[in-house]
Amino acid sequence: MSNLTATEASNTFWIDFKKEKQAIEQTIDHSQQVAKSQLPDHFNTILQQINQLEKRITEATTFIPSYDERQYALQIRDLTGLLDTTRTQLTPKPKFSFKTKLGNKQKPKETKPAQGKYTHTDFASLLTLPAWIIVLASKPTDQTPLLENTISFTNLENQVLTLSEHNAPSTTAAVDISLSYLSRCVVWLPTDTMTVSTVHLKQVKDCIIVCGNVQGSILIYGLEDSILTVNCHQFRMHDAKNVDVLMHVSSRPIMEDSSAIRVGSTQDQKSSVSNYFDQMDDFNWLKQQASPHWRVLDSSRAELLGHSLHTLIGLEQLDLLSHHQ
């Protein structure tokens, strides 16, 4: 779009967005004709389509007006809501299980899920569980081009989730991470074997999420009672409540329809790039006064979280992360 003016690029994007949105809506409407056994893969494919459309919006923020950006975000939220409603109607009692497309690869040994419910103070015990409790993400096969270079965790609870060199993509391209419908999980994404381009979060509750370095953006739709740390270029948060966020973000972060958000700076970020963690734009608060929906973490709390999250796996003091302010 380098040869187009900002207005022309914005108009072209609007036309493309409208077509893709309508295609996704039609796919969701077609869900009733899909066999029940195929619904999990069907819904996951739709989720990835929404994620990709959401990513395109983020990439287009250099030329689309702020008002249009918000309207696009609202339409993404409506799409996600339509998907959630349809999923609930057709699968009213979903079982928490980890689905993966393995193609012709040998099916891994089935993991036994952790038993019982964990409270916030039980996160330390999660990291002392036997190795078979830890769930590793799987990369979809090349038979599903839409999902290529996307690693997905979905419909899981009471799990420790991490990446592995065994599911690194066959190409050198960066991967997208999708975290959806997670409850009481510890997610550890930093790895030396992969570069993360984008992280998508949808409907995540009671989780600790350590993203590490993300080349592009983190996009959040539904996050509650959780702790998140990330180094990224763009930060977008929608429908979040009671969340501690440690971040290094090189552009002004954005939040909408969110409350009780506490932000701090990551402690291990040595980049010379400016950190806008404390300059959150709240789309629900356009007044001159500071937004009541977010605030900066106390320095002692931010330092404690920064140290604990930096050395998350294996630390007994992980339970300290549970004491939300």
CSV table of C-alpha atoms in Angstrom, one decimal:
chain,number,residue,atom,x,y,z
A,1,MET,CA,0.0,0.0,0.0
A,2,SER,CA,3.1,2.3,-0.3
A,3,ASN,CA,1.7,3.8,-3.5
A,4,LEU,CA,-1.7,4.6,-1.9
A,5,THR,CA,-2.6,7.6,0.2
A,6,ALA,CA,-3.7,6.9,3.8
A,7,THR,CA,-7.3,7.5,2.7
A,8,GLU,CA,-7.1,5.1,-0.2
A,9,ALA,CA,-5.4,2.5,1.9
A,10,SER,CA,-8.1,2.9,4.6
A,11,ASN,CA,-10.9,2.5,2.0
A,12,THR,CA,-9.3,-0.6,0.5
A,13,PHE,CA,-8.9,-2.1,3.9
A,14,TRP,CA,-12.5,-1.5,4.7
A,15,ILE,CA,-13.7,-3.3,1.6
A,16,ASP,CA,-11.4,-6.3,2.3
A,17,PHE,CA,-12.4,-6.3,6.0
A,18,LYS,CA,-16.1,-6.4,5.1
A,19,LYS,CA,-15.6,-9.3,2.7
A,20,GLU,CA,-13.6,-11.4,5.2
A,21,LYS,CA,-16.1,-10.6,8.0
A,22,GLN,CA,-19.0,-11.7,5.9
A,23,ALA,CA,-17.2,-14.9,5.0
A,24,ILE,CA,-16.6,-15.7,8.7
A,25,GLU,CA,-20.2,-15.0,9.5
A,26,GLN,CA,-21.4,-17.4,6.8
A,27,THR,CA,-19.0,-20.0,8.1
A,28,ILE,CA,-20.4,-19.6,11.6
A,29,ASP,CA,-24.0,-19.8,10.3
A,30,HIS,CA,-23.1,-23.1,8.5
A,31,SER,CA,-22.1,-24.6,11.9
A,32,GLN,CA,-25.4,-26.4,12.3
A,33,GLN,CA,-24.7,-28.4,9.2
A,34,VAL,CA,-21.4,-29.6,10.5
A,35,ALA,CA,-21.1,-33.1,12.1
A,36,LYS,CA,-20.7,-33.0,15.8
A,37,SER,CA,-17.4,-34.9,15.6
A,38,GLN,CA,-16.1,-32.2,13.4
A,39,LEU,CA,-17.3,-29.2,15.4
A,40,PRO,CA,-14.1,-28.8,17.5
A,41,ASP,CA,-11.9,-28.4,14.4
A,42,HIS,CA,-14.6,-26.3,12.7
A,43,PHE,CA,-14.8,-23.8,15.6
A,44,ASN,CA,-11.0,-23.7,16.0
A,45,THR,CA,-10.6,-22.9,12.3
A,46,ILE,CA,-13.1,-20.0,12.7
A,47,LEU,CA,-11.2,-18.8,15.7
A,48,GLN,CA,-8.0,-18.7,13.7
A,49,GLN,CA,-9.8,-16.8,10.9
A,50,ILE,CA,-10.9,-14.2,13.5
A,51,ASN,CA,-7.4,-14.0,14.9
A,52,GLN,CA,-6.0,-13.4,11.4
A,53,LEU,CA,-8.5,-10.7,10.7
A,54,GLU,CA,-7.7,-9.1,14.1
A,55,LYS,CA,-4.0,-9.2,13.2
A,56,ARG,CA,-4.7,-7.4,10.0
A,57,ILE,CA,-6.4,-4.6,11.9
A,58,THR,CA,-3.4,-4.2,14.1
A,59,GLU,CA,-1.1,-4.1,11.1
A,60,ALA,CA,-3.4,-1.4,9.5
A,61,THR,CA,-3.2,1.0,12.4
A,62,THR,CA,-0.5,2.9,10.6
A,63,PHE,CA,-3.1,4.3,8.2
A,64,ILE,CA,-6.6,3.8,9.5
A,65,PRO,CA,-8.1,6.5,11.7
A,66,SER,CA,-8.5,5.9,15.5
A,67,TYR,CA,-12.3,5.9,15.2
A,68,ASP,CA,-12.3,3.3,12.5
A,69,GLU,CA,-9.9,1.2,14.5
A,70,ARG,CA,-12.3,1.1,17.4
A,71,GLN,CA,-15.2,0.2,15.1
A,72,TYR,CA,-13.2,-2.7,13.6
A,73,ALA,CA,-12.4,-3.8,17.2
A,74,LEU,CA,-16.1,-3.8,18.1
A,75,GLN,CA,-16.9,-5.9,15.0
A,76,ILE,CA,-14.2,-8.4,16.0
A,77,ARG,CA,-15.8,-8.6,19.4
A,78,ASP,CA,-19.2,-9.2,17.8
A,79,LEU,CA,-17.7,-12.0,15.7
A,80,THR,CA,-16.1,-13.5,18.8
A,81,GLY,CA,-19.4,-13.3,20.6
A,82,LEU,CA,-21.3,-14.9,17.7
A,83,LEU,CA,-18.8,-17.7,17.7
A,84,ASP,CA,-19.1,-18.2,21.5
A,85,THR,CA,-22.9,-18.3,21.3
A,86,THR,CA,-22.9,-20.8,18.4
A,87,ARG,CA,-20.3,-22.9,20.2
A,88,THR,CA,-22.4,-23.0,23.4
A,89,GLN,CA,-25.6,-23.8,21.5
A,90,LEU,CA,-24.1,-26.7,19.6
A,91,THR,CA,-21.8,-28.0,22.3
A,92,PRO,CA,-23.6,-27.1,25.6
A,93,LYS,CA,-21.4,-29.2,27.7
A,94,PRO,CA,-17.8,-28.9,26.3
A,95,LYS,CA,-15.2,-31.2,27.8
A,96,PHE,CA,-11.8,-29.7,28.6
A,97,SER,CA,-9.5,-31.5,26.2
A,98,PHE,CA,-6.6,-30.6,24.1
A,99,LYS,CA,-7.2,-31.1,20.4
A,100,THR,CA,-4.3,-31.2,17.9
A,101,LYS,CA,-4.0,-31.8,14.2
A,102,LEU,CA,-1.2,-34.4,13.9
A,103,GLY,CA,-1.7,-35.4,10.2
A,104,ASN,CA,0.3,-38.5,9.5
A,105,LYS,CA,2.5,-38.1,12.6
A,106,GLN,CA,2.3,-40.7,15.3
A,107,LYS,CA,-0.3,-39.9,17.9
A,108,PRO,CA,1.5,-39.0,21.2
A,109,LYS,CA,0.7,-40.8,24.4
A,110,GLU,CA,-2.4,-39.4,25.9
A,111,THR,CA,-1.7,-37.2,28.9
A,112,LYS,CA,-3.6,-37.6,32.1
A,113,PRO,CA,-5.3,-34.3,33.2
A,114,ALA,CA,-4.6,-32.9,36.7
A,115,GLN,CA,-7.3,-33.7,39.1
A,116,GLY,CA,-9.3,-31.4,41.3
A,117,LYS,CA,-9.5,-27.6,41.4
A,118,TYR,CA,-6.6,-25.3,42.2
A,119,THR,CA,-7.0,-22.0,44.1
A,120,HIS,CA,-4.8,-19.0,43.4
A,121,THR,CA,-2.3,-20.1,46.0
A,122,ASP,CA,-1.9,-23.5,44.4
A,123,PHE,CA,0.1,-22.2,41.4
A,124,ALA,CA,3.4,-23.1,43.1
A,125,SER,CA,2.2,-26.7,43.3
A,126,LEU,CA,1.4,-26.7,39.6
A,127,LEU,CA,5.1,-26.4,38.8
A,128,THR,CA,6.1,-29.3,41.0
A,129,LEU,CA,3.8,-31.7,39.2
A,130,PRO,CA,5.2,-34.7,37.4
A,131,ALA,CA,6.4,-34.2,33.8
A,132,TRP,CA,3.3,-35.9,32.3
A,133,ILE,CA,1.1,-33.1,33.6
A,134,ILE,CA,2.8,-30.5,31.4
A,135,VAL,CA,1.1,-30.0,28.1
A,136,LEU,CA,3.1,-29.1,25.0
A,137,ALA,CA,1.5,-27.1,22.2
A,138,SER,CA,1.3,-28.8,18.8
A,139,LYS,CA,1.7,-27.1,15.4
A,140,PRO,CA,-1.0,-27.8,12.9
A,141,THR,CA,0.1,-29.7,9.7
A,142,ASP,CA,0.5,-28.1,6.3
A,143,GLN,CA,-2.8,-29.7,5.4
A,144,THR,CA,-4.5,-26.8,7.0
A,145,PRO,CA,-2.9,-23.7,5.4
A,146,LEU,CA,-5.0,-21.3,7.5
A,147,LEU,CA,-3.4,-22.6,10.6
A,148,GLU,CA,0.1,-22.9,9.3
A,149,ASN,CA,2.6,-21.4,11.7
A,150,THR,CA,0.0,-21.1,14.4
A,151,ILE,CA,0.3,-22.9,17.7
A,152,SER,CA,-2.9,-23.2,19.7
A,153,PHE,CA,-3.9,-24.1,23.3
A,154,THR,CA,-7.7,-24.3,23.7
A,155,ASN,CA,-10.3,-25.7,26.1
A,156,LEU,CA,-7.9,-26.5,29.0
A,157,GLU,CA,-7.9,-26.2,32.8
A,158,ASN,CA,-5.5,-27.0,35.6
A,159,GLN,CA,-2.5,-27.4,33.2
A,160,VAL,CA,1.0,-26.1,32.9
A,161,LEU,CA,1.4,-25.1,29.2
A,162,THR,CA,4.7,-24.6,27.5
A,163,LEU,CA,6.3,-24.7,24.0
A,164,SER,CA,8.7,-27.3,22.8
A,165,GLU,CA,11.3,-27.6,20.1
A,166,HIS,CA,9.4,-30.7,18.9
A,167,ASN,CA,6.6,-28.5,17.6
A,168,ALA,CA,8.7,-25.8,16.0
A,169,PRO,CA,7.5,-24.9,12.5
A,170,SER,CA,9.3,-26.4,9.6
A,171,THR,CA,10.0,-22.9,8.2
A,172,THR,CA,11.9,-20.0,9.7
A,173,ALA,CA,8.8,-17.8,9.8
A,174,ALA,CA,7.6,-16.5,13.1
A,175,VAL,CA,4.7,-18.3,14.8
A,176,ASP,CA,1.4,-17.0,16.1
A,177,ILE,CA,0.2,-18.2,19.5
A,178,SER,CA,-3.5,-18.7,20.2
A,179,LEU,CA,-4.7,-19.1,23.9
A,180,SER,CA,-8.4,-19.6,24.2
A,181,TYR,CA,-10.9,-20.9,26.8
A,182,LEU,CA,-8.3,-21.5,29.5
A,183,SER,CA,-8.9,-21.8,33.2
A,184,ARG,CA,-6.4,-22.1,36.0
A,185,CYS,CA,-3.5,-22.6,33.7
A,186,VAL,CA,0.2,-21.5,33.9
A,187,VAL,CA,1.4,-20.6,30.4
A,188,TRP,CA,5.1,-20.2,29.7
A,189,LEU,CA,5.9,-19.2,26.1
A,190,PRO,CA,9.6,-18.0,26.1
A,191,THR,CA,11.7,-20.4,24.1
A,192,ASP,CA,15.0,-20.3,22.2
A,193,THR,CA,13.7,-22.4,19.3
A,194,MET,CA,10.8,-20.1,18.1
A,195,THR,CA,10.1,-16.5,17.4
A,196,VAL,CA,6.6,-15.4,18.4
A,197,SER,CA,4.9,-12.9,16.0
A,198,THR,CA,1.5,-12.4,17.7
A,199,VAL,CA,-0.3,-13.7,20.8
A,200,HIS,CA,-4.1,-13.9,20.8
A,201,LEU,CA,-6.0,-14.4,24.1
A,202,LYS,CA,-9.7,-15.2,24.2
A,203,GLN,CA,-11.8,-16.1,27.3
A,204,VAL,CA,-8.9,-16.8,29.7
A,205,LYS,CA,-9.5,-16.8,33.5
A,206,ASP,CA,-7.4,-17.5,36.6
A,207,CYS,CA,-4.2,-17.9,34.6
A,208,ILE,CA,-0.6,-16.8,34.8
A,209,ILE,CA,0.7,-16.1,31.3
A,210,VAL,CA,4.4,-15.4,30.6
A,211,CYS,CA,4.8,-14.4,26.9
A,212,GLY,CA,8.4,-13.2,26.7
A,213,ASN,CA,9.3,-11.3,23.6
A,214,VAL,CA,6.6,-10.9,21.0
A,215,GLN,CA,7.7,-9.3,17.7
A,216,GLY,CA,4.3,-7.7,16.9
A,217,SER,CA,1.2,-7.5,19.0
A,218,ILE,CA,-0.8,-9.1,21.8
A,219,LEU,CA,-4.5,-9.0,21.3
A,220,ILE,CA,-6.8,-9.8,24.2
A,221,TYR,CA,-10.6,-10.5,24.2
A,222,GLY,CA,-11.7,-11.7,27.6
A,223,LEU,CA,-9.1,-12.0,30.4
A,224,GLU,CA,-10.1,-12.2,34.1
A,225,ASP,CA,-8.4,-12.7,37.5
A,226,SER,CA,-5.0,-13.3,35.8
A,227,ILE,CA,-1.4,-12.1,35.6
A,228,LEU,CA,0.3,-11.4,32.3
A,229,THR,CA,3.8,-10.3,31.3
A,230,VAL,CA,4.9,-9.5,27.7
A,231,ASN,CA,7.4,-7.5,25.7
A,232,CYS,CA,5.7,-6.4,22.5
A,233,HIS,CA,5.1,-3.6,19.9
A,234,GLN,CA,1.4,-3.2,20.3
A,235,PHE,CA,-1.0,-4.1,23.2
A,236,ARG,CA,-4.8,-4.3,22.8
A,237,MET,CA,-7.0,-5.4,25.6
A,238,HIS,CA,-10.8,-5.8,25.5
A,239,ASP,CA,-13.2,-7.2,28.1
A,240,ALA,CA,-10.6,-7.7,30.9
A,241,LYS,CA,-11.1,-7.5,34.6
A,242,ASN,CA,-8.8,-7.7,37.6
A,243,VAL,CA,-5.5,-8.3,35.8
A,244,ASP,CA,-1.9,-7.5,36.7
A,245,VAL,CA,0.1,-6.7,33.5
A,246,LEU,CA,3.9,-6.3,33.3
A,247,MET,CA,4.9,-5.1,29.9
A,248,HIS,CA,7.4,-3.3,27.7
A,249,VAL,CA,5.4,-1.9,24.8
A,250,SER,CA,6.8,0.4,22.1
A,251,SER,CA,3.5,2.1,21.4
A,252,ARG,CA,0.7,3.3,23.5
A,253,PRO,CA,-1.4,0.4,24.8
A,254,ILE,CA,-5.1,0.4,24.4
A,255,MET,CA,-7.9,-1.0,26.6
A,256,GLU,CA,-11.7,-1.1,26.2
A,257,ASP,CA,-14.5,-2.4,28.3
A,258,SER,CA,-12.0,-3.3,31.0
A,259,SER,CA,-11.6,-2.5,34.7
A,260,ALA,CA,-9.3,-3.2,37.7
A,261,ILE,CA,-6.3,-3.3,35.4
A,262,ARG,CA,-2.9,-2.7,37.0
A,263,VAL,CA,0.2,-2.2,34.9
A,264,GLY,CA,3.9,-2.2,35.5
A,265,SER,CA,7.2,-2.4,33.5
A,266,THR,CA,9.0,-5.6,32.9
A,267,GLN,CA,12.2,-5.8,34.9
A,268,ASP,CA,14.5,-7.6,32.4
A,269,GLN,CA,13.9,-5.3,29.4
A,270,LYS,CA,17.2,-3.8,28.4
A,271,SER,CA,16.0,-2.3,25.1
A,272,SER,CA,16.6,1.4,24.5
A,273,VAL,CA,13.2,1.7,22.9
A,274,SER,CA,10.7,3.8,25.0
A,275,ASN,CA,8.3,1.9,27.1
A,276,TYR,CA,4.7,3.2,27.1
A,277,PHE,CA,3.4,0.8,29.7
A,278,ASP,CA,2.0,3.6,31.9
A,279,GLN,CA,0.3,5.5,29.0
A,280,MET,CA,-2.7,3.4,28.5
A,281,ASP,CA,-5.5,4.7,26.2
A,282,ASP,CA,-8.9,3.8,27.6
A,283,PHE,CA,-11.5,3.9,24.9
A,284,ASN,CA,-14.2,4.0,27.6
A,285,TRP,CA,-12.7,7.1,29.2
A,286,LEU,CA,-12.2,10.2,27.0
A,287,LYS,CA,-12.1,12.8,29.8
A,288,GLN,CA,-9.1,14.8,30.8
A,289,GLN,CA,-8.9,13.1,34.2
A,290,ALA,CA,-7.1,9.8,34.6
A,291,SER,CA,-9.2,6.7,33.9
A,292,PRO,CA,-10.5,4.9,36.9
A,293,HIS,CA,-10.3,1.6,35.1
A,294,TRP,CA,-6.5,1.2,35.3
A,295,ARG,CA,-3.5,2.3,37.4
A,296,VAL,CA,0.2,1.8,37.8
A,297,LEU,CA,1.3,-1.0,40.1
A,298,ASP,CA,3.0,-0.1,43.3
A,299,SER,CA,6.8,-0.4,42.7
A,300,SER,CA,7.2,-3.1,45.4
A,301,ARG,CA,4.5,-5.2,43.8
A,302,ALA,CA,5.8,-4.7,40.3
A,303,GLU,CA,9.3,-5.6,41.4
A,304,LEU,CA,8.1,-8.7,43.2
A,305,LEU,CA,6.0,-9.9,40.2
A,306,GLY,CA,8.9,-9.1,37.8
A,307,HIS,CA,11.3,-11.2,39.7
A,308,SER,CA,8.9,-14.1,40.2
A,309,LEU,CA,7.7,-14.1,36.6
A,310,HIS,CA,11.2,-13.9,35.2
A,311,THR,CA,12.1,-17.1,37.1
A,312,LEU,CA,8.6,-18.6,37.0
A,313,ILE,CA,9.1,-22.3,36.4
A,314,GLY,CA,10.2,-24.2,39.5
A,315,LEU,CA,10.0,-21.4,42.0
A,316,GLU,CA,8.3,-22.1,45.3
A,317,GLN,CA,7.3,-18.4,45.7
A,318,LEU,CA,4.9,-18.6,42.7
A,319,ASP,CA,2.0,-18.4,45.1
A,320,LEU,CA,3.0,-14.8,45.8
A,321,LEU,CA,1.6,-14.0,42.3
A,322,SER,CA,-1.9,-14.8,43.5
A,323,HIS,CA,-2.3,-11.8,45.8
A,324,HIS,CA,-4.0,-9.3,43.6
A,325,GLN,CA,-4.3,-5.8,44.9
